[in-house]
C-alpha cells in the first residue's frame, strides 16, 4: 500500500463487503431491504472468498485481484445482464434499478482493484535515502585494468 489511491480502493472493497454482509443478513431474516441477493447461498460463499481476496490485496498479490474480479464478474455480471438486456430488447419489464446499480458498482470496484494491482506490479519502490547514490553514474568507481578484483575474505 504505497499511495493514497491504493488505500482508498482497499477501503471501498471493505465497505462494499460490509454492504453485502448487510444484504445477506437482511435476506436471511426475511426483512425488506432495497437490495436483494441473487442467491443467498452463493452470496455467503462469495463473502468468505472476498475476505481472502481482501487479505491478498492488502499484501499486494495480483492473484487476489484476479480472483476478486472473476468471482464478482461471474456473480454480479449475470445479474446485470439479466436485468439490463430485456430493457434494451424493448420488452416491458420492471427494472430493478438499485439491484442493477449495486451489481454494476461491484463489477467496477473489482475491475479497479485488478487494474490497481496490475499497474502497481511493475513499479519499483523508491528509496530517497540511497537513490541519489545508486542511480548516479558520477559516483561509480573506476577500476584500473591491472587492479585485483578478487574479494579475499579472512576468517
Short mmCIF file of N, CA and C in Angstrom, two decimals:
data_model
loop_
_atom_site.label_atom_id
_atom_site.label_comp_id
_atom_site.label_asym_id
_atom_site.label_seq_id
_atom_site.Cartn_x
_atom_site.Cartn_y
_atom_site.Cartn_z
N UNK A 1 0.84 -1.16 0.00
CA UNK A 1 0.00 0.00 0.00
C UNK A 1 0.89 1.23 0.00
N UNK A 2 1.15 1.72 -1.16
CA UNK A 2 2.11 2.81 -1.26
C UNK A 2 1.47 4.17 -1.44
N UNK A 3 0.31 4.21 -2.04
CA UNK A 3 -0.29 5.50 -2.34
C UNK A 3 -1.66 5.62 -1.68
N UNK A 4 -2.17 6.82 -1.71
CA UNK A 4 -3.50 7.08 -1.17
C UNK A 4 -4.57 6.35 -1.97
N UNK A 5 -4.36 6.25 -3.28
CA UNK A 5 -5.33 5.55 -4.13
C UNK A 5 -5.41 4.07 -3.76
N UNK A 6 -4.26 3.45 -3.44
CA UNK A 6 -4.27 2.05 -3.00
C UNK A 6 -5.12 1.88 -1.75
N UNK A 7 -4.96 2.78 -0.82
CA UNK A 7 -5.73 2.71 0.43
C UNK A 7 -7.21 2.93 0.18
N UNK A 8 -7.54 3.87 -0.67
CA UNK A 8 -8.95 4.17 -0.94
C UNK A 8 -9.65 2.98 -1.61
N UNK A 9 -8.98 2.36 -2.56
CA UNK A 9 -9.58 1.20 -3.24
C UNK A 9 -9.78 0.06 -2.24
N UNK A 10 -8.81 -0.15 -1.37
CA UNK A 10 -8.96 -1.19 -0.35
C UNK A 10 -10.10 -0.87 0.62
N UNK A 11 -10.24 0.39 0.99
CA UNK A 11 -11.33 0.76 1.89
C UNK A 11 -12.70 0.61 1.23
N UNK A 12 -12.76 0.93 -0.07
CA UNK A 12 -14.02 0.72 -0.79
C UNK A 12 -14.35 -0.77 -0.90
N UNK A 13 -13.32 -1.60 -1.03
CA UNK A 13 -13.55 -3.04 -1.01
C UNK A 13 -14.19 -3.47 0.30
N UNK A 14 -13.66 -2.98 1.40
CA UNK A 14 -14.17 -3.35 2.72
C UNK A 14 -15.58 -2.80 2.92
N UNK A 15 -15.83 -1.57 2.49
CA UNK A 15 -17.17 -1.01 2.64
C UNK A 15 -18.20 -1.76 1.80
N UNK A 16 -17.84 -2.14 0.58
CA UNK A 16 -18.76 -2.89 -0.27
C UNK A 16 -19.00 -4.28 0.31
N UNK A 17 -17.96 -4.89 0.88
CA UNK A 17 -18.12 -6.17 1.54
C UNK A 17 -19.09 -6.05 2.72
N UNK A 18 -18.94 -4.99 3.50
CA UNK A 18 -19.85 -4.75 4.61
C UNK A 18 -21.28 -4.55 4.15
N UNK A 19 -21.46 -3.85 3.05
CA UNK A 19 -22.79 -3.66 2.48
C UNK A 19 -23.40 -4.99 2.07
N UNK A 20 -22.60 -5.86 1.45
CA UNK A 20 -23.11 -7.17 1.03
C UNK A 20 -23.40 -8.06 2.23
N UNK A 21 -22.67 -7.88 3.34
CA UNK A 21 -22.97 -8.62 4.56
C UNK A 21 -24.35 -8.21 5.08
N UNK A 22 -24.63 -6.91 5.05
CA UNK A 22 -25.93 -6.41 5.49
C UNK A 22 -27.04 -6.95 4.57
N UNK A 23 -26.80 -6.98 3.28
CA UNK A 23 -27.79 -7.50 2.33
C UNK A 23 -28.07 -8.97 2.62
N UNK A 24 -27.02 -9.75 2.85
CA UNK A 24 -27.21 -11.17 3.13
C UNK A 24 -27.92 -11.38 4.47
N UNK A 25 -27.59 -10.57 5.46
CA UNK A 25 -28.23 -10.68 6.76
C UNK A 25 -29.71 -10.34 6.68
N UNK A 26 -30.03 -9.30 5.96
CA UNK A 26 -31.43 -8.91 5.81
C UNK A 26 -32.23 -9.97 5.05
N UNK A 27 -31.61 -10.58 4.05
CA UNK A 27 -32.31 -11.62 3.30
C UNK A 27 -32.49 -12.88 4.14
N UNK A 28 -31.51 -13.18 4.99
CA UNK A 28 -31.62 -14.37 5.84
C UNK A 28 -32.72 -14.20 6.89
N UNK A 29 -32.97 -12.98 7.32
CA UNK A 29 -34.01 -12.69 8.31
C UNK A 29 -35.34 -12.33 7.67
N UNK A 30 -35.45 -12.47 6.37
CA UNK A 30 -36.67 -12.18 5.61
C UNK A 30 -37.16 -10.74 5.82
N UNK A 31 -36.23 -9.83 5.99
CA UNK A 31 -36.58 -8.42 6.16
C UNK A 31 -36.55 -7.73 4.79
N UNK A 32 -37.37 -6.70 4.68
CA UNK A 32 -37.37 -5.92 3.44
C UNK A 32 -36.15 -5.01 3.41
N UNK A 33 -35.45 -5.05 2.31
CA UNK A 33 -34.27 -4.21 2.11
C UNK A 33 -34.29 -3.78 0.66
N UNK A 34 -33.67 -2.67 0.36
CA UNK A 34 -33.77 -2.14 -1.00
C UNK A 34 -32.97 -2.94 -2.02
N UNK A 35 -32.10 -3.84 -1.59
CA UNK A 35 -31.37 -4.72 -2.49
C UNK A 35 -31.55 -6.15 -1.99
N UNK A 36 -31.83 -7.05 -2.91
CA UNK A 36 -31.97 -8.46 -2.57
C UNK A 36 -30.80 -9.24 -3.17
N UNK A 37 -30.28 -10.23 -2.45
CA UNK A 37 -29.20 -11.04 -3.04
C UNK A 37 -29.73 -11.91 -4.18
N UNK A 38 -28.89 -12.20 -5.12
CA UNK A 38 -29.28 -13.02 -6.26
C UNK A 38 -29.54 -14.45 -5.79
N UNK A 39 -28.58 -14.99 -5.06
CA UNK A 39 -28.68 -16.32 -4.50
C UNK A 39 -28.00 -16.26 -3.13
N UNK A 40 -28.74 -16.51 -2.07
CA UNK A 40 -28.21 -16.31 -0.72
C UNK A 40 -27.04 -17.23 -0.42
N UNK A 41 -27.10 -18.47 -0.85
CA UNK A 41 -26.01 -19.40 -0.59
C UNK A 41 -24.74 -18.97 -1.29
N UNK A 42 -24.85 -18.61 -2.55
CA UNK A 42 -23.68 -18.15 -3.31
C UNK A 42 -23.18 -16.82 -2.74
N UNK A 43 -24.08 -15.99 -2.28
CA UNK A 43 -23.70 -14.70 -1.68
C UNK A 43 -22.83 -14.92 -0.45
N UNK A 44 -23.20 -15.86 0.40
CA UNK A 44 -22.43 -16.12 1.62
C UNK A 44 -21.07 -16.71 1.27
N UNK A 45 -21.02 -17.60 0.29
CA UNK A 45 -19.73 -18.15 -0.16
C UNK A 45 -18.86 -17.03 -0.72
N UNK A 46 -19.47 -16.13 -1.49
CA UNK A 46 -18.74 -15.01 -2.07
C UNK A 46 -18.21 -14.07 -0.99
N UNK A 47 -18.93 -13.93 0.10
CA UNK A 47 -18.45 -13.08 1.21
C UNK A 47 -17.17 -13.65 1.81
N UNK A 48 -17.10 -14.96 1.97
CA UNK A 48 -15.88 -15.57 2.51
C UNK A 48 -14.73 -15.52 1.51
N UNK A 49 -15.02 -15.69 0.23
CA UNK A 49 -13.99 -15.56 -0.80
C UNK A 49 -13.46 -14.13 -0.82
N UNK A 50 -14.34 -13.17 -0.63
CA UNK A 50 -13.94 -11.76 -0.63
C UNK A 50 -13.02 -11.44 0.54
N UNK A 51 -13.24 -12.06 1.70
CA UNK A 51 -12.35 -11.83 2.84
C UNK A 51 -10.93 -12.28 2.51
N UNK A 52 -10.81 -13.43 1.88
CA UNK A 52 -9.49 -13.93 1.48
C UNK A 52 -8.87 -12.99 0.44
N UNK A 53 -9.67 -12.52 -0.49
CA UNK A 53 -9.16 -11.61 -1.52
C UNK A 53 -8.73 -10.27 -0.92
N UNK A 54 -9.45 -9.79 0.10
CA UNK A 54 -9.07 -8.54 0.74
C UNK A 54 -7.70 -8.68 1.40
N UNK A 55 -7.45 -9.80 2.04
CA UNK A 55 -6.14 -10.04 2.66
C UNK A 55 -5.05 -10.07 1.59
N UNK A 56 -5.32 -10.74 0.47
CA UNK A 56 -4.33 -10.80 -0.61
C UNK A 56 -4.10 -9.44 -1.25
N UNK A 57 -5.14 -8.64 -1.35
CA UNK A 57 -4.98 -7.30 -1.93
C UNK A 57 -4.16 -6.41 -0.98
N UNK A 58 -4.37 -6.55 0.32
CA UNK A 58 -3.56 -5.79 1.26
C UNK A 58 -2.10 -6.20 1.20
N UNK A 59 -1.84 -7.46 0.85
CA UNK A 59 -0.46 -7.93 0.67
C UNK A 59 0.07 -7.62 -0.72
N UNK A 60 -0.75 -7.00 -1.57
CA UNK A 60 -0.40 -6.59 -2.93
C UNK A 60 -0.11 -7.78 -3.84
N UNK A 61 -0.87 -8.86 -3.70
CA UNK A 61 -0.75 -10.04 -4.55
C UNK A 61 -1.74 -9.93 -5.70
N UNK A 62 -1.25 -10.12 -6.89
CA UNK A 62 -2.08 -9.99 -8.09
C UNK A 62 -3.15 -11.09 -8.14
N UNK A 63 -2.86 -12.26 -7.63
CA UNK A 63 -3.82 -13.36 -7.67
C UNK A 63 -5.08 -13.01 -6.88
N UNK A 64 -4.96 -12.23 -5.82
CA UNK A 64 -6.13 -11.79 -5.07
C UNK A 64 -7.04 -10.91 -5.90
N UNK A 65 -6.46 -10.01 -6.68
CA UNK A 65 -7.26 -9.16 -7.55
C UNK A 65 -7.92 -9.93 -8.67
N UNK A 66 -7.22 -10.93 -9.20
CA UNK A 66 -7.79 -11.73 -10.27
C UNK A 66 -8.97 -12.55 -9.76
N UNK A 67 -8.80 -13.20 -8.60
CA UNK A 67 -9.89 -13.99 -8.03
C UNK A 67 -11.08 -13.09 -7.70
N UNK A 68 -10.80 -11.93 -7.13
CA UNK A 68 -11.85 -10.98 -6.76
C UNK A 68 -12.63 -10.53 -7.99
N UNK A 69 -11.92 -10.18 -9.04
CA UNK A 69 -12.58 -9.72 -10.26
C UNK A 69 -13.39 -10.82 -10.92
N UNK A 70 -12.83 -12.01 -11.05
CA UNK A 70 -13.54 -13.09 -11.72
C UNK A 70 -14.77 -13.55 -10.93
N UNK A 71 -14.64 -13.61 -9.61
CA UNK A 71 -15.80 -14.04 -8.82
C UNK A 71 -16.91 -12.99 -8.86
N UNK A 72 -16.55 -11.71 -8.79
CA UNK A 72 -17.58 -10.67 -8.86
C UNK A 72 -18.18 -10.57 -10.26
N UNK A 73 -17.36 -10.77 -11.27
CA UNK A 73 -17.88 -10.73 -12.63
C UNK A 73 -18.84 -11.89 -12.88
N UNK A 74 -18.52 -13.06 -12.37
CA UNK A 74 -19.40 -14.22 -12.55
C UNK A 74 -20.71 -14.05 -11.78
N UNK A 75 -20.63 -13.49 -10.58
CA UNK A 75 -21.84 -13.38 -9.75
C UNK A 75 -22.69 -12.17 -10.14
N UNK A 76 -22.08 -11.01 -10.18
CA UNK A 76 -22.85 -9.80 -10.46
C UNK A 76 -23.06 -9.57 -11.95
N UNK A 77 -22.18 -10.09 -12.79
CA UNK A 77 -22.32 -9.91 -14.23
C UNK A 77 -23.56 -10.58 -14.79
N UNK A 78 -23.82 -11.79 -14.31
CA UNK A 78 -25.02 -12.48 -14.79
C UNK A 78 -26.29 -11.75 -14.37
N UNK A 79 -26.29 -11.23 -13.14
CA UNK A 79 -27.46 -10.46 -12.67
C UNK A 79 -27.63 -9.18 -13.48
N UNK A 80 -26.53 -8.52 -13.76
CA UNK A 80 -26.59 -7.27 -14.51
C UNK A 80 -27.10 -7.52 -15.93
N UNK A 81 -26.62 -8.58 -16.54
CA UNK A 81 -27.06 -8.90 -17.90
C UNK A 81 -28.54 -9.27 -17.92
N UNK A 82 -28.98 -10.09 -16.96
CA UNK A 82 -30.38 -10.49 -16.91
C UNK A 82 -31.31 -9.32 -16.58
N UNK A 83 -30.78 -8.31 -15.92
CA UNK A 83 -31.60 -7.15 -15.58
C UNK A 83 -31.66 -6.14 -16.71
N UNK A 84 -30.58 -5.93 -17.40
CA UNK A 84 -30.48 -4.83 -18.35
C UNK A 84 -30.87 -5.24 -19.78
N UNK A 85 -30.57 -6.45 -20.20
CA UNK A 85 -30.82 -6.87 -21.58
C UNK A 85 -32.30 -6.78 -21.97
N UNK A 86 -33.25 -7.20 -21.12
CA UNK A 86 -34.66 -7.05 -21.53
C UNK A 86 -35.08 -5.60 -21.77
N UNK A 87 -34.45 -4.67 -21.11
CA UNK A 87 -34.77 -3.26 -21.31
C UNK A 87 -34.35 -2.82 -22.71
N UNK A 88 -33.18 -3.28 -23.15
CA UNK A 88 -32.69 -2.91 -24.48
C UNK A 88 -33.42 -3.63 -25.60
N UNK A 89 -33.99 -4.79 -25.30
CA UNK A 89 -34.71 -5.52 -26.35
C UNK A 89 -36.13 -5.01 -26.54
N UNK A 90 -36.58 -4.09 -25.71
CA UNK A 90 -37.89 -3.48 -25.88
C UNK A 90 -39.01 -4.15 -25.11
N UNK A 91 -38.68 -5.11 -24.29
CA UNK A 91 -39.72 -5.78 -23.51
C UNK A 91 -40.15 -4.87 -22.36
N UNK A 92 -41.40 -4.97 -21.99
CA UNK A 92 -41.92 -4.19 -20.89
C UNK A 92 -41.63 -4.94 -19.59
N UNK A 93 -40.50 -4.60 -18.97
CA UNK A 93 -40.07 -5.28 -17.76
C UNK A 93 -39.79 -4.22 -16.70
N UNK A 94 -40.17 -4.52 -15.47
CA UNK A 94 -39.87 -3.61 -14.38
C UNK A 94 -38.39 -3.72 -14.05
N UNK A 95 -37.69 -2.63 -14.18
CA UNK A 95 -36.25 -2.60 -13.95
C UNK A 95 -35.97 -2.44 -12.46
N UNK A 96 -35.22 -3.35 -11.91
CA UNK A 96 -34.78 -3.22 -10.53
C UNK A 96 -33.51 -2.38 -10.55
N UNK A 97 -33.70 -1.08 -10.46
CA UNK A 97 -32.60 -0.15 -10.67
C UNK A 97 -31.53 -0.26 -9.59
N UNK A 98 -31.93 -0.40 -8.34
CA UNK A 98 -30.94 -0.45 -7.28
C UNK A 98 -30.12 -1.74 -7.33
N UNK A 99 -30.74 -2.83 -7.67
CA UNK A 99 -30.03 -4.09 -7.82
C UNK A 99 -29.04 -4.02 -8.98
N UNK A 100 -29.47 -3.44 -10.09
CA UNK A 100 -28.58 -3.28 -11.23
C UNK A 100 -27.43 -2.34 -10.91
N UNK A 101 -27.72 -1.27 -10.16
CA UNK A 101 -26.67 -0.32 -9.81
C UNK A 101 -25.64 -0.94 -8.88
N UNK A 102 -26.09 -1.70 -7.88
CA UNK A 102 -25.13 -2.32 -6.97
C UNK A 102 -24.32 -3.41 -7.67
N UNK A 103 -24.93 -4.12 -8.61
CA UNK A 103 -24.18 -5.11 -9.39
C UNK A 103 -23.12 -4.43 -10.24
N UNK A 104 -23.50 -3.33 -10.88
CA UNK A 104 -22.55 -2.56 -11.69
C UNK A 104 -21.43 -2.00 -10.82
N UNK A 105 -21.78 -1.51 -9.65
CA UNK A 105 -20.78 -0.97 -8.73
C UNK A 105 -19.80 -2.04 -8.29
N UNK A 106 -20.28 -3.25 -8.03
CA UNK A 106 -19.40 -4.35 -7.65
C UNK A 106 -18.42 -4.72 -8.75
N UNK A 107 -18.89 -4.74 -9.98
CA UNK A 107 -18.02 -5.09 -11.10
C UNK A 107 -16.98 -3.99 -11.34
N UNK A 108 -17.40 -2.73 -11.25
CA UNK A 108 -16.46 -1.62 -11.44
C UNK A 108 -15.41 -1.60 -10.33
N UNK A 109 -15.81 -1.86 -9.10
CA UNK A 109 -14.87 -1.90 -8.00
C UNK A 109 -13.87 -3.04 -8.16
N UNK A 110 -14.33 -4.20 -8.57
CA UNK A 110 -13.43 -5.34 -8.78
C UNK A 110 -12.45 -5.05 -9.91
N UNK A 111 -12.92 -4.39 -10.97
CA UNK A 111 -12.02 -4.04 -12.08
C UNK A 111 -10.99 -3.00 -11.62
N UNK A 112 -11.41 -2.05 -10.79
CA UNK A 112 -10.46 -1.05 -10.27
C UNK A 112 -9.39 -1.70 -9.40
N UNK A 113 -9.78 -2.68 -8.61
CA UNK A 113 -8.81 -3.39 -7.77
C UNK A 113 -7.82 -4.14 -8.65
N UNK A 114 -8.31 -4.84 -9.65
CA UNK A 114 -7.43 -5.58 -10.56
C UNK A 114 -6.50 -4.64 -11.30
N UNK A 115 -7.02 -3.54 -11.78
CA UNK A 115 -6.19 -2.56 -12.50
C UNK A 115 -5.14 -1.94 -11.59
N UNK A 116 -5.52 -1.65 -10.36
CA UNK A 116 -4.58 -1.08 -9.40
C UNK A 116 -3.44 -2.05 -9.11
N UNK A 117 -3.76 -3.31 -8.93
CA UNK A 117 -2.71 -4.30 -8.66
C UNK A 117 -1.85 -4.57 -9.89
N UNK A 118 -2.45 -4.58 -11.08
CA UNK A 118 -1.69 -4.84 -12.29
C UNK A 118 -0.74 -3.70 -12.61
N UNK A 119 -1.17 -2.47 -12.41
CA UNK A 119 -0.31 -1.31 -12.68
C UNK A 119 0.80 -1.21 -11.64
N UNK A 120 0.47 -1.53 -10.41
CA UNK A 120 1.43 -1.41 -9.32
C UNK A 120 2.50 -2.49 -9.38
N UNK A 121 2.26 -3.59 -10.10
CA UNK A 121 3.19 -4.70 -10.12
C UNK A 121 4.52 -4.32 -10.75
N UNK A 122 4.53 -3.43 -11.72
CA UNK A 122 5.77 -3.09 -12.42
C UNK A 122 6.59 -1.99 -11.76
N UNK A 123 6.03 -1.34 -10.76
CA UNK A 123 6.73 -0.23 -10.13
C UNK A 123 7.70 -0.71 -9.07
N UNK A 124 8.82 -0.03 -9.00
CA UNK A 124 9.82 -0.33 -8.00
C UNK A 124 9.70 0.71 -6.90
N UNK A 125 9.75 0.29 -5.65
CA UNK A 125 9.65 1.29 -4.58
C UNK A 125 10.86 2.22 -4.59
N UNK A 126 10.61 3.48 -4.35
CA UNK A 126 11.69 4.47 -4.34
C UNK A 126 12.23 4.62 -2.93
N UNK A 127 13.54 4.65 -2.86
CA UNK A 127 14.22 4.86 -1.60
C UNK A 127 14.99 6.16 -1.74
N UNK A 128 14.43 7.23 -1.22
CA UNK A 128 15.03 8.55 -1.41
C UNK A 128 16.37 8.70 -0.70
N UNK A 129 16.61 7.87 0.31
CA UNK A 129 17.87 7.99 1.04
C UNK A 129 19.06 7.50 0.23
N UNK A 130 18.87 6.50 -0.63
CA UNK A 130 20.00 5.91 -1.34
C UNK A 130 19.93 6.05 -2.86
N UNK A 131 18.80 6.46 -3.43
CA UNK A 131 18.69 6.56 -4.88
C UNK A 131 19.67 7.56 -5.47
N UNK A 132 19.97 8.63 -4.78
CA UNK A 132 20.89 9.62 -5.31
C UNK A 132 22.27 9.01 -5.53
N UNK A 133 22.63 8.02 -4.74
CA UNK A 133 23.95 7.41 -4.87
C UNK A 133 23.95 6.28 -5.89
N UNK A 134 22.97 5.39 -5.82
CA UNK A 134 22.98 4.21 -6.65
C UNK A 134 22.50 4.45 -8.07
N UNK A 135 21.76 5.51 -8.31
CA UNK A 135 21.31 5.79 -9.68
C UNK A 135 22.18 6.84 -10.37
N UNK A 136 23.20 7.32 -9.71
CA UNK A 136 24.06 8.35 -10.26
C UNK A 136 25.36 7.72 -10.72
N UNK A 137 25.70 7.91 -11.97
CA UNK A 137 26.92 7.33 -12.54
C UNK A 137 28.18 8.09 -12.13
N UNK A 138 28.04 9.29 -11.58
CA UNK A 138 29.21 10.06 -11.17
C UNK A 138 29.94 9.41 -10.01
N UNK A 139 29.25 8.63 -9.23
CA UNK A 139 29.86 8.03 -8.05
C UNK A 139 30.32 6.60 -8.27
N UNK A 140 30.22 6.11 -9.49
CA UNK A 140 30.73 4.76 -9.77
C UNK A 140 32.25 4.75 -9.70
N UNK A 141 32.77 3.69 -9.17
CA UNK A 141 34.22 3.58 -9.02
C UNK A 141 34.82 3.15 -10.35
N UNK A 142 35.86 3.85 -10.77
CA UNK A 142 36.60 3.48 -11.97
C UNK A 142 37.74 2.56 -11.57
N UNK A 143 37.74 1.37 -12.17
CA UNK A 143 38.79 0.41 -11.88
C UNK A 143 39.89 0.49 -12.91
N UNK A 144 41.10 0.27 -12.45
CA UNK A 144 42.24 0.14 -13.34
C UNK A 144 42.21 -1.26 -13.93
N UNK A 145 42.65 -1.41 -15.17
CA UNK A 145 42.66 -2.73 -15.80
C UNK A 145 43.54 -3.71 -15.05
N UNK A 146 44.59 -3.19 -14.38
CA UNK A 146 45.52 -4.06 -13.67
C UNK A 146 45.08 -4.36 -12.24
N UNK A 147 43.96 -3.80 -11.82
CA UNK A 147 43.53 -3.94 -10.42
C UNK A 147 43.10 -5.37 -10.12
N UNK A 148 43.34 -5.75 -8.90
CA UNK A 148 42.96 -7.07 -8.42
C UNK A 148 41.49 -7.00 -7.99
N UNK A 149 40.61 -7.77 -8.67
CA UNK A 149 39.18 -7.71 -8.39
C UNK A 149 38.71 -8.87 -7.51
N UNK A 150 39.66 -9.61 -6.97
CA UNK A 150 39.27 -10.70 -6.08
C UNK A 150 38.83 -10.13 -4.73
N UNK A 151 37.81 -10.72 -4.21
CA UNK A 151 37.33 -10.30 -2.88
C UNK A 151 37.82 -11.34 -1.87
N UNK A 152 38.99 -11.05 -1.32
CA UNK A 152 39.55 -12.00 -0.38
C UNK A 152 38.87 -11.83 0.97
N UNK A 153 38.51 -12.94 1.57
CA UNK A 153 37.86 -12.92 2.86
C UNK A 153 38.80 -13.59 3.88
N UNK A 154 38.91 -12.96 5.00
CA UNK A 154 39.69 -13.58 6.08
C UNK A 154 38.73 -14.03 7.14
N UNK A 155 38.98 -15.20 7.67
CA UNK A 155 38.10 -15.75 8.69
C UNK A 155 38.65 -15.56 10.06
#
